[in-house]
């Protein structure tokens, strides 16, 4: 492990010297501040999500299905807000200020959540769940709880899309021939650091919540979030800060409007210089790409004297003519959407936090026979995180050099190959989950626990480990493959949006996951039957629920194959190299 860290340090140092040798900004010295901010945020937030189903069930008296649905919606909201944070960062404020703002708002949300545990009036009165006479939360209590979720989701919208891209800004140097390999090492190091923080979160934070109660268990994450805020601000003087571009959203709308205005025009030949508008002298994007050519009509020069300024060649009205770069930015977004959509289903499987916790809560969680120590039910997700981080180190330092000899790709496997392998592994994870739950339910019925859902089944919770490991491995392949794919296909001006696409896919995945739970609950309980996702796990059929996810995942894999084939083979190179930022001096000290 020391050798791995040493090698990664050497790689990152090499690029850090190239990025900003004149201004002494960026590079390896910025990583403690950036990674610490993201890691502490993950330690704080993931520890809350992991155990939240038990908080909602025990303190707010919600059903299993309702609690899972709320968590799906919370996760969805936390993954939708990053797309707005990305536009805000790339178009107006810049990544640094959006991260700082998001960190502060997340801190406020965690303090509000801590107050829900501290103030007795914020929750329904305590009762025994077995008696079934517990009071439901009032509207005011729900509003107070959901306000904390909303604040944390808004804060996540500032941190998640920008942190990784902001870190890459400190190293990304297209002039370096090893830039792609260096960025891959950075992405893997970054993801591994976040993985370790998640591992700490689902073990230490969950253990604190289990042993010392919700007041302390929510107070510790709030304290860590306060440290994350301070630590990030301390590094502000050494960061490379790329200024925000003009509104990308406006650019995209302009492309659509102008292309529609020019729909009657015939497209000139691809290499017809002078027909297309590019406002930068020496720009490398002098011709549009050969895909989605109907959008090229937005940058056709119809009347040079009317459309362009005769002094500098810049458009006099961008609602009449767009630059090639505007069109290519919009194309790059549209082209990745089909492949992006294949990440929605795997997001459903990765986000299965609630039901495995409820299963583990009914199983023998002792570390060994005769031991008094019990692993918290929410901590079994740590095995998935541990698998993810271990695999990243092994793949990056051992497999990539070996595979590269056969594939002749510096990254070993292509982005799409890694994403496809991740999708297959997610299918396998659902198969294992279904088989384990069938065995757990069978043993519970054999032991006469049909009407005692809270009693412990004589079956070790370690049976749940394989499905968590497969899910972690699936995420290691697919998630990082997605993030690197988006980053490689977008210019620097859209880097945050590229990263936010992954979060957006997770958001849609959580909405789909919520919809699947609701449909399964509604359909399976028709005619007075026991729902597959009943509060009573022993009478329900959670194994059938996992089989549904498996079938949907298999269908999604074949859909991915079609999308990957349609995209083509140009994933390993950016459509353009953006050197305009350096020419304009946009990398500045703010």
Coordinates of C-alpha atoms in Angstrom, one line a residue:
X1 CA 0.0 0.0 0.0
X2 CA 2.9 2.4 0.8
X3 CA 4.3 1.6 -2.7
X4 CA 1.0 2.5 -4.3
X5 CA 0.8 5.8 -2.5
X6 CA 4.4 6.6 -3.4
X7 CA 3.8 5.9 -7.1
X8 CA 0.7 7.9 -7.2
X9 CA 2.5 10.8 -5.4
X10 CA 5.3 10.7 -8.1
X11 CA 2.7 10.8 -10.9
X12 CA 0.7 13.6 -9.4
X13 CA 3.9 15.6 -8.7
X14 CA 5.0 15.4 -12.3
X15 CA 1.8 17.0 -13.5
X16 CA 1.6 19.5 -10.7
X17 CA 5.0 21.0 -11.8
X18 CA 3.6 21.4 -15.3
X19 CA 0.3 22.9 -14.4
X20 CA 1.3 26.2 -12.8
X21 CA 5.0 26.5 -12.6
X22 CA 4.8 30.3 -12.9
X23 CA 2.3 31.1 -10.3
X24 CA 3.0 28.2 -8.0
X25 CA -0.7 27.4 -7.8
X26 CA -2.4 24.1 -7.8
X27 CA -0.6 20.7 -7.8
X28 CA -0.2 18.2 -5.1
X29 CA -0.2 20.6 -2.3
X30 CA -3.8 21.5 -2.9
X31 CA -5.0 17.9 -2.5
X32 CA -5.2 17.7 1.3
X33 CA -7.7 20.6 1.3
X34 CA -9.8 19.4 -1.6
X35 CA -9.9 15.7 -0.7
X36 CA -10.4 16.5 3.0
X37 CA -13.4 18.6 2.2
X38 CA -15.0 15.8 0.1
X39 CA -14.0 13.1 2.4
X40 CA -15.3 14.8 5.6
X41 CA -18.6 15.6 3.7
X42 CA -18.9 11.9 2.8
X43 CA -18.1 10.7 6.3
X44 CA -20.8 13.0 7.6
X45 CA -23.5 12.5 5.0
X46 CA -23.1 8.7 4.2
X47 CA -23.2 7.8 7.8
X48 CA -26.6 9.6 8.0
X49 CA -28.0 7.9 5.0
X50 CA -26.8 4.4 6.0
X51 CA -28.7 4.3 9.3
X52 CA -31.6 6.7 8.4
X53 CA -34.1 3.8 7.7
X54 CA -33.8 2.8 11.3
X55 CA -34.3 6.4 12.5
X56 CA -37.4 6.8 10.3
X57 CA -38.8 3.5 11.4
X58 CA -38.0 3.6 15.1
X59 CA -38.4 7.4 15.8
X60 CA -40.9 8.5 13.2
X61 CA -42.9 5.2 13.1
X62 CA -42.9 4.8 9.3
X63 CA -43.4 1.6 7.4
X64 CA -40.5 -0.1 5.6
X65 CA -41.9 0.9 2.2
X66 CA -42.5 4.5 3.2
X67 CA -39.1 4.8 4.8
X68 CA -37.4 3.4 1.7
X69 CA -39.4 5.7 -0.5
X70 CA -38.4 8.8 1.5
X71 CA -34.7 7.8 1.3
X72 CA -35.0 7.2 -2.4
X73 CA -36.5 10.7 -2.8
X74 CA -33.8 12.2 -0.5
X75 CA -31.1 10.6 -2.5
X76 CA -32.8 11.6 -5.8
X77 CA -32.9 15.3 -4.6
X78 CA -29.3 15.1 -3.5
X79 CA -28.4 13.9 -7.0
X80 CA -30.5 16.3 -9.0
X81 CA -29.2 19.5 -7.3
X82 CA -25.7 18.9 -8.6
X83 CA -26.8 19.7 -12.2
X84 CA -27.8 23.1 -11.0
X85 CA -24.7 23.5 -9.0
X86 CA -22.6 22.6 -12.1
X87 CA -24.3 25.2 -14.2
X88 CA -23.9 27.8 -11.4
X89 CA -20.2 26.9 -11.1
X90 CA -19.4 26.8 -14.8
X91 CA -21.5 29.8 -15.8
X92 CA -21.5 32.3 -12.9
X93 CA -19.6 31.8 -9.7
X94 CA -16.8 29.3 -10.5
X95 CA -16.2 26.0 -8.8
X96 CA -14.4 27.3 -5.7
X97 CA -17.2 29.5 -4.5
X98 CA -19.9 27.0 -5.3
X99 CA -18.1 24.3 -3.2
X100 CA -17.7 26.7 -0.3
X101 CA -21.3 27.7 -0.4
X102 CA -22.5 24.1 -0.7
X103 CA -20.3 23.1 2.3
X104 CA -21.8 25.8 4.4
X105 CA -25.4 24.9 3.5
X106 CA -24.8 21.2 4.2
X107 CA -23.5 22.2 7.6
X108 CA -26.7 24.0 8.4
X109 CA -28.8 21.0 7.2
X110 CA -26.9 18.7 9.5
X111 CA -27.4 21.0 12.4
X112 CA -31.2 21.0 11.7
X113 CA -31.2 17.2 11.6
X114 CA -29.3 17.1 14.9
X115 CA -32.1 19.3 16.3
X116 CA -34.7 16.7 15.3
X117 CA -33.0 14.3 17.6
X118 CA -32.3 16.8 20.4
X119 CA -35.8 18.4 20.6
X120 CA -38.5 15.9 21.8
X121 CA -41.2 18.0 20.2
X122 CA -39.6 17.4 16.8
X123 CA -40.6 13.7 16.8
X124 CA -43.7 11.6 17.7
X125 CA -43.8 10.3 21.2
X126 CA -41.8 7.1 21.8
X127 CA -43.7 3.8 21.8
X128 CA -43.2 0.0 21.2
X129 CA -43.5 -0.8 17.5
X130 CA -44.7 -4.3 18.3
X131 CA -47.9 -3.0 19.7
X132 CA -48.8 -1.2 16.5
X133 CA -50.4 1.9 18.3
X134 CA -47.6 4.4 17.6
X135 CA -48.5 8.0 16.6
X136 CA -47.6 9.2 13.2
X137 CA -45.6 12.4 12.8
X138 CA -47.5 15.7 12.4
X139 CA -47.1 17.9 9.4
X140 CA -44.9 20.3 11.4
X141 CA -42.6 17.4 12.4
X142 CA -42.4 16.1 8.9
X143 CA -41.6 19.7 7.6
X144 CA -38.8 20.1 10.1
X145 CA -37.3 16.8 9.2
X146 CA -37.6 17.3 5.5
X147 CA -36.1 20.8 5.8
X148 CA -32.9 19.2 7.0
X149 CA -32.9 16.8 4.1
X150 CA -33.6 19.7 1.6
X151 CA -30.7 21.8 3.0
X152 CA -28.3 18.8 2.8
X153 CA -29.4 18.1 -0.8
X154 CA -28.9 21.7 -1.8
X155 CA -25.4 21.7 -0.2
X156 CA -24.6 18.4 -2.0
X157 CA -25.5 20.2 -5.2
X158 CA -22.6 22.5 -4.7
X159 CA -20.0 20.0 -3.5
X160 CA -20.6 16.9 -5.6
X161 CA -20.4 18.2 -9.2
X162 CA -17.5 20.6 -8.5
X163 CA -15.1 18.9 -6.1
X164 CA -13.7 16.2 -8.5
X165 CA -13.5 18.7 -11.4
X166 CA -11.9 21.3 -9.1
X167 CA -9.3 18.8 -8.1
X168 CA -8.7 17.8 -11.7
X169 CA -8.2 21.5 -12.5
X170 CA -5.1 21.5 -10.3
X171 CA -3.4 18.9 -12.5
X172 CA -5.0 18.9 -16.0
X173 CA -2.4 19.9 -18.5
X174 CA -3.1 18.8 -22.1
X175 CA 0.4 19.7 -23.2
X176 CA 1.8 16.9 -21.0
X177 CA 1.9 13.6 -23.1
X178 CA 1.1 11.7 -19.9
X179 CA -1.8 13.8 -19.0
X180 CA -4.5 11.1 -19.6
X181 CA -2.6 8.6 -17.4
X182 CA -2.0 11.2 -14.7
X183 CA -5.7 12.2 -14.6
X184 CA -6.7 8.6 -14.4
X185 CA -4.4 8.1 -11.4
X186 CA -5.9 11.2 -9.8
X187 CA -9.4 10.0 -10.4
X188 CA -8.6 6.6 -8.8
X189 CA -6.7 8.2 -5.9
X190 CA -9.6 10.6 -5.3
X191 CA -12.2 7.9 -5.5
X192 CA -10.2 5.7 -3.2
X193 CA -9.9 8.5 -0.6
X194 CA -13.6 9.1 -0.8
X195 CA -14.2 5.3 -0.5
X196 CA -12.1 5.2 2.6
X197 CA -14.1 8.0 4.1
X198 CA -17.3 6.2 3.3
X199 CA -15.9 3.1 4.9
X200 CA -15.2 5.1 8.1
X201 CA -18.7 6.5 7.8
X202 CA -20.6 3.2 7.6
X203 CA -18.5 1.8 10.5
X204 CA -17.5 4.4 13.0
X205 CA -20.3 6.9 12.5
X206 CA -22.9 4.1 12.4
X207 CA -21.4 2.5 15.5
X208 CA -21.6 5.9 17.4
X209 CA -25.3 6.2 16.4
X210 CA -26.0 2.6 17.5
X211 CA -24.1 2.8 20.8
X212 CA -24.6 6.4 21.9
X213 CA -27.9 7.4 20.4
X214 CA -29.1 9.8 17.7
X215 CA -28.2 13.0 19.5
X216 CA -24.5 12.1 19.6
X217 CA -24.7 10.2 16.4
X218 CA -26.0 13.2 14.5
X219 CA -23.8 15.7 16.4
X220 CA -20.5 14.1 15.3
X221 CA -21.3 14.4 11.6
X222 CA -22.3 18.0 12.1
X223 CA -18.9 18.6 13.8
X224 CA -17.1 16.9 11.0
X225 CA -18.9 19.1 8.5
X226 CA -17.8 22.2 10.4
X227 CA -14.2 21.0 10.0
X228 CA -14.7 20.4 6.3
X229 CA -15.8 24.0 5.9
X230 CA -12.9 25.4 7.7
X231 CA -10.3 23.1 6.0
X232 CA -11.5 24.0 2.5
X233 CA -11.4 27.7 3.1
X234 CA -7.8 27.5 4.5
X235 CA -6.6 26.3 1.1
X236 CA -8.2 29.1 -0.9
X237 CA -4.9 31.0 -1.5
X238 CA -3.2 28.1 -3.3
X239 CA -5.9 26.8 -5.6
X240 CA -6.1 27.2 -9.4
X241 CA -9.4 28.9 -9.9
X242 CA -10.8 28.8 -13.4
X243 CA -13.2 31.7 -14.0
X244 CA -16.8 30.9 -14.8
X245 CA -17.7 31.1 -18.5
X246 CA -20.9 32.8 -19.7
X247 CA -24.1 30.9 -19.2
X248 CA -23.9 27.5 -20.8
X249 CA -27.6 27.1 -20.6
X250 CA -28.0 30.3 -22.6
X251 CA -25.5 29.0 -25.1
X252 CA -27.5 25.8 -25.5
X253 CA -30.8 27.6 -26.0
X254 CA -29.1 29.9 -28.6
X255 CA -27.9 26.9 -30.6
X256 CA -31.4 25.4 -30.6
X257 CA -33.0 28.7 -31.6
X258 CA -30.5 29.6 -34.4
X259 CA -30.5 26.1 -35.8
X260 CA -34.3 26.2 -36.0
X261 CA -34.2 29.6 -37.7
X262 CA -31.7 28.2 -40.3
X263 CA -33.5 24.9 -40.8
X264 CA -34.2 25.8 -44.4
X265 CA -30.5 26.3 -45.2
X266 CA -28.5 23.5 -46.9
X267 CA -25.4 22.3 -45.1
X268 CA -22.2 23.2 -46.8
X269 CA -19.4 20.6 -47.2
X270 CA -17.6 19.7 -43.9
X271 CA -14.3 21.3 -45.0
X272 CA -15.7 24.5 -46.4
X273 CA -13.7 27.1 -44.6
X274 CA -15.4 30.4 -44.3
X275 CA -18.9 29.0 -44.1
X276 CA -18.8 28.4 -40.4
X277 CA -18.3 30.9 -37.6
X278 CA -15.5 30.6 -35.2
X279 CA -14.6 33.8 -33.4
X280 CA -11.1 32.9 -32.1
X281 CA -8.1 33.4 -34.4
X282 CA -6.0 30.2 -34.3
X283 CA -8.8 28.2 -32.9
X284 CA -8.5 24.5 -33.5
X285 CA -12.2 24.1 -33.9
X286 CA -12.5 25.6 -37.4
X287 CA -14.8 22.8 -38.7
X288 CA -17.8 21.2 -36.9
X289 CA -17.7 17.5 -36.1
X290 CA -19.5 15.1 -38.4
X291 CA -22.2 14.0 -35.9
X292 CA -25.6 15.7 -35.3
X293 CA -24.9 17.8 -38.3
X294 CA -28.4 19.4 -38.3
X295 CA -27.1 21.6 -35.4
X296 CA -24.3 22.9 -37.6
X297 CA -26.9 25.2 -39.2
X298 CA -26.6 27.3 -36.1
X299 CA -23.1 28.4 -37.0
X300 CA -23.5 29.0 -40.8
X301 CA -22.5 32.5 -41.8
X302 CA -25.4 33.8 -43.9
X303 CA -24.3 37.4 -44.3
X304 CA -20.8 38.2 -43.2
X305 CA -21.4 42.0 -43.2
X306 CA -24.5 41.7 -41.2
X307 CA -23.7 38.8 -38.9
X308 CA -20.1 39.6 -38.0
X309 CA -18.2 42.6 -36.6
X310 CA -15.9 43.6 -39.4
X311 CA -13.1 44.6 -36.9
X312 CA -12.8 41.4 -34.9
X313 CA -15.0 38.8 -36.6
X314 CA -17.1 38.3 -33.5
X315 CA -20.9 37.8 -33.9
X316 CA -22.9 40.9 -33.6
X317 CA -26.0 39.0 -32.3
X318 CA -25.6 35.5 -30.9
X319 CA -29.3 34.8 -31.4
X320 CA -28.6 35.0 -35.2
X321 CA -25.3 33.1 -35.4
X322 CA -23.4 30.8 -32.9
X323 CA -19.8 29.8 -32.8
X324 CA -18.6 26.4 -33.7
X325 CA -17.5 25.9 -30.1
X326 CA -21.1 26.6 -28.9
X327 CA -22.5 24.0 -31.2
X328 CA -19.8 21.4 -30.3
X329 CA -20.5 21.9 -26.6
X330 CA -24.1 21.3 -27.1
X331 CA -23.4 18.3 -29.4
X332 CA -21.1 16.8 -26.7
X333 CA -23.9 16.9 -24.2
X334 CA -26.5 15.4 -26.5
X335 CA -24.2 12.6 -27.7
X336 CA -23.5 11.2 -24.3
X337 CA -27.2 11.1 -23.2
X338 CA -28.0 7.6 -24.5
X339 CA -25.0 6.1 -22.7
X340 CA -25.8 8.2 -19.6
X341 CA -29.3 6.8 -19.5
X342 CA -27.8 3.3 -19.1
X343 CA -26.5 4.4 -15.7
X344 CA -30.0 4.9 -14.3
X345 CA -30.7 1.2 -13.6
X346 CA -27.3 0.5 -12.0
X347 CA -28.0 3.6 -9.8
X348 CA -31.1 1.8 -8.5
X349 CA -29.1 -1.3 -7.5
X350 CA -26.2 0.8 -5.9
X351 CA -28.8 2.8 -3.9
X352 CA -30.3 -0.3 -2.2
X353 CA -29.4 0.9 1.3
X354 CA -32.7 0.5 3.2
X355 CA -33.8 -3.1 2.7
X356 CA -30.3 -4.8 3.3
X357 CA -30.2 -2.9 6.6
X358 CA -33.6 -4.2 7.6
X359 CA -32.5 -7.7 6.6
X360 CA -29.3 -7.5 8.6
X361 CA -31.3 -6.2 11.6
X362 CA -33.2 -9.6 11.8
X363 CA -30.0 -11.8 11.5
X364 CA -27.2 -12.8 13.8
X365 CA -24.7 -9.9 13.7
X366 CA -22.2 -11.2 16.2
X367 CA -18.7 -11.1 15.0
X368 CA -18.1 -14.7 16.1
X369 CA -19.9 -17.3 18.3
X370 CA -19.6 -16.4 21.9
X371 CA -18.7 -12.8 21.1
X372 CA -20.7 -9.9 22.7
X373 CA -19.8 -7.5 19.9
X374 CA -22.4 -7.1 17.2
X375 CA -21.8 -5.4 13.9
X376 CA -24.3 -2.6 13.4
X377 CA -26.9 -3.5 10.7
X378 CA -26.0 -0.5 8.7
X379 CA -22.3 -1.3 8.6
X380 CA -22.4 -4.3 6.3
X381 CA -22.3 -1.8 3.4
X382 CA -18.7 -1.3 4.5
X383 CA -17.8 -4.5 2.7
X384 CA -18.9 -3.0 -0.6
X385 CA -16.8 0.1 0.0
X386 CA -13.8 -1.9 1.0
X387 CA -14.1 -4.0 -2.2
X388 CA -14.4 -0.8 -4.2
X389 CA -11.3 0.9 -2.7
X390 CA -9.2 -2.3 -2.8
X391 CA -10.1 -3.0 -6.4
X392 CA -9.2 0.6 -7.5
X393 CA -5.7 0.3 -6.1
X394 CA -5.2 -3.2 -7.6
X395 CA -6.6 -2.2 -11.0
X396 CA -4.7 1.0 -11.3
X397 CA -1.3 -0.2 -10.2
X398 CA -1.3 -3.9 -11.2
X399 CA -3.9 -4.7 -13.9
X400 CA -3.7 -1.5 -16.0
X401 CA 0.0 -2.0 -17.0
X402 CA -0.6 -5.6 -17.8
X403 CA -3.8 -5.1 -19.7
X404 CA -2.3 -2.1 -21.6
X405 CA 0.2 -4.5 -23.3
X406 CA -2.7 -6.3 -25.0
X407 CA -5.2 -3.4 -25.6
X408 CA -2.5 -0.8 -26.3
X409 CA -4.6 1.7 -24.3
X410 CA -3.0 3.7 -21.5
X411 CA -6.0 3.1 -19.3
X412 CA -6.1 -0.7 -19.9
X413 CA -9.8 -1.1 -20.6
X414 CA -11.8 1.5 -22.4
X415 CA -14.4 3.5 -20.6
X416 CA -17.3 1.7 -22.2
X417 CA -15.8 -1.7 -21.5
X418 CA -15.5 -0.8 -17.8
X419 CA -19.1 0.5 -17.7
X420 CA -20.3 -2.7 -19.4
X421 CA -18.5 -4.9 -16.9
X422 CA -20.0 -2.9 -14.0
X423 CA -23.5 -3.4 -15.4
X424 CA -23.0 -7.2 -15.6
X425 CA -21.7 -7.3 -12.0
X426 CA -24.8 -5.4 -10.8
X427 CA -26.9 -8.1 -12.3
X428 CA -24.9 -10.7 -10.5
X429 CA -25.3 -8.8 -7.2
X430 CA -29.1 -8.9 -7.5
X431 CA -29.1 -12.6 -8.2
X432 CA -27.0 -13.2 -5.0
X433 CA -29.3 -10.8 -3.0
X434 CA -32.4 -12.7 -4.1
X435 CA -30.9 -16.1 -3.2
X436 CA -29.7 -15.0 0.2
X437 CA -33.0 -13.4 1.1
X438 CA -34.8 -16.6 0.0
X439 CA -32.6 -18.6 2.4
X440 CA -33.1 -16.1 5.2
X441 CA -36.9 -16.1 4.8
X442 CA -37.0 -19.9 4.6
X443 CA -35.0 -20.3 7.8
X444 CA -37.3 -17.7 9.6
X445 CA -40.4 -19.7 8.7
X446 CA -38.8 -23.0 9.7
X447 CA -37.9 -21.4 13.1
X448 CA -41.5 -20.3 13.6
X449 CA -40.9 -16.6 13.3
X450 CA -43.6 -15.8 10.7
X451 CA -45.4 -13.5 13.1
X452 CA -42.3 -12.2 14.9
X453 CA -40.5 -10.0 12.3
X454 CA -38.3 -8.3 14.9
X455 CA -37.0 -11.6 16.3
X456 CA -33.5 -12.8 15.3
X457 CA -33.2 -15.5 12.7
X458 CA -30.6 -18.2 13.4
X459 CA -28.5 -17.1 10.4
X460 CA -25.3 -15.1 10.2
X461 CA -25.6 -11.7 8.6
X462 CA -22.3 -12.4 6.9
X463 CA -24.4 -14.0 4.2
X464 CA -25.1 -10.5 3.1
X465 CA -21.4 -9.7 2.4
X466 CA -21.2 -11.2 -1.1
X467 CA -23.9 -9.0 -2.5
X468 CA -22.3 -5.9 -1.0
X469 CA -18.9 -6.9 -2.5
X470 CA -20.4 -7.4 -5.9
X471 CA -22.2 -4.1 -5.7
X472 CA -19.0 -2.3 -4.7
X473 CA -17.1 -4.0 -7.6
X474 CA -19.9 -3.0 -10.0
X475 CA -19.7 0.6 -8.8
X476 CA -15.9 0.6 -9.1
X477 CA -16.2 -0.4 -12.8
X478 CA -19.2 1.5 -13.9
X479 CA -19.2 4.7 -11.8
X480 CA -15.6 5.6 -12.4
X481 CA -15.9 4.6 -16.0
X482 CA -18.8 7.0 -16.4
X483 CA -17.1 9.9 -14.7
X484 CA -13.9 9.6 -16.7
X485 CA -16.0 9.1 -19.9
X486 CA -17.9 12.4 -19.4
X487 CA -14.8 14.3 -18.4
X488 CA -13.0 13.1 -21.5
X489 CA -15.8 14.1 -23.9
X490 CA -16.4 17.6 -22.5
X491 CA -14.2 20.7 -22.7
X492 CA -12.9 22.2 -19.5
X493 CA -15.6 24.8 -19.5
X494 CA -18.2 22.0 -19.0
X495 CA -16.1 19.8 -16.6
X496 CA -18.5 20.3 -13.7
X497 CA -21.5 19.4 -15.9
X498 CA -19.7 16.3 -17.0
X499 CA -19.3 15.2 -13.4
X500 CA -22.8 16.3 -12.5
X501 CA -24.3 14.0 -15.2
X502 CA -23.3 11.0 -13.0
X503 CA -25.1 12.5 -10.0
X504 CA -28.1 13.2 -12.3
X505 CA -28.1 9.6 -13.3
X506 CA -28.1 8.6 -9.6
X507 CA -31.0 11.0 -9.1
X508 CA -33.1 9.4 -11.8
X509 CA -32.0 6.0 -10.4
X510 CA -33.4 6.9 -7.0
X511 CA -36.7 8.1 -8.5
X512 CA -37.0 4.9 -10.5
X513 CA -36.1 2.9 -7.4
X514 CA -38.8 4.7 -5.5
X515 CA -41.3 4.0 -8.3
X516 CA -40.3 0.3 -8.4
X517 CA -40.9 -0.1 -4.6
X518 CA -44.3 1.6 -4.9
X519 CA -45.4 -0.5 -7.9
X520 CA -44.2 -3.8 -6.3
X521 CA -45.9 -2.8 -3.0
X522 CA -49.2 -1.9 -4.8
X523 CA -49.3 -4.8 -7.3
X524 CA -48.2 -7.6 -4.9
X525 CA -50.7 -6.6 -2.2
X526 CA -53.8 -6.7 -4.4
X527 CA -56.6 -8.8 -3.2
X528 CA -55.5 -8.6 0.4
X529 CA -52.3 -10.5 -0.2
X530 CA -49.2 -9.8 1.8
X531 CA -47.0 -7.3 0.0
X532 CA -43.6 -8.5 -1.2
X533 CA -42.1 -5.5 0.7
X534 CA -44.2 -5.9 3.8
X535 CA -43.2 -4.5 7.2
X536 CA -43.0 -8.2 8.1
X537 CA -39.9 -9.4 6.2
X538 CA -40.7 -13.0 7.1
X539 CA -44.1 -12.9 5.4
X540 CA -43.1 -10.7 2.6
X541 CA -41.0 -11.7 -0.5
X542 CA -38.1 -9.4 -0.7
X543 CA -36.4 -12.1 -2.8
X544 CA -39.0 -11.5 -5.5
X545 CA -38.2 -7.8 -5.3
X546 CA -34.5 -8.5 -6.0
X547 CA -35.5 -10.7 -8.9
X548 CA -37.4 -7.8 -10.4
X549 CA -34.3 -5.6 -10.1
X550 CA -32.2 -8.4 -11.7
X551 CA -34.5 -8.7 -14.8
X552 CA -34.5 -4.9 -15.3
X553 CA -30.7 -4.9 -14.9
X554 CA -30.2 -7.6 -17.6
X555 CA -32.5 -5.6 -20.0
X556 CA -30.4 -2.5 -19.3
X557 CA -27.2 -4.3 -20.1
X558 CA -28.4 -5.1 -23.6
X559 CA -29.6 -1.5 -24.0
X560 CA -26.1 -0.4 -23.1
X561 CA -24.5 -2.6 -25.8
X562 CA -26.7 -0.8 -28.4
X563 CA -25.9 2.7 -27.1
X564 CA -22.2 1.9 -26.9
X565 CA -22.2 0.6 -30.5
X566 CA -24.1 3.7 -31.7
X567 CA -21.8 6.1 -30.0
X568 CA -18.8 4.9 -31.9
X569 CA -15.1 4.6 -31.1
X570 CA -14.0 8.1 -30.5
X571 CA -14.2 8.0 -26.7
X572 CA -10.5 8.2 -26.1
X573 CA -10.0 11.7 -27.5
X574 CA -11.6 15.0 -26.8
X575 CA -13.3 16.6 -29.8
X576 CA -11.3 19.7 -29.3
X577 CA -8.4 20.9 -27.1
X578 CA -9.4 24.1 -25.3
X579 CA -6.4 26.4 -25.2
X580 CA -8.5 29.5 -25.3
X581 CA -8.7 29.7 -21.5
X582 CA -4.9 29.9 -21.3
X583 CA -4.8 32.5 -24.1
X584 CA -7.4 34.7 -22.3
X585 CA -5.6 34.2 -18.9
X586 CA -8.7 32.7 -17.3
X587 CA -6.6 30.7 -14.8
X588 CA -6.2 33.4 -12.3
X589 CA -5.9 34.0 -8.6
X590 CA -9.2 35.3 -7.2

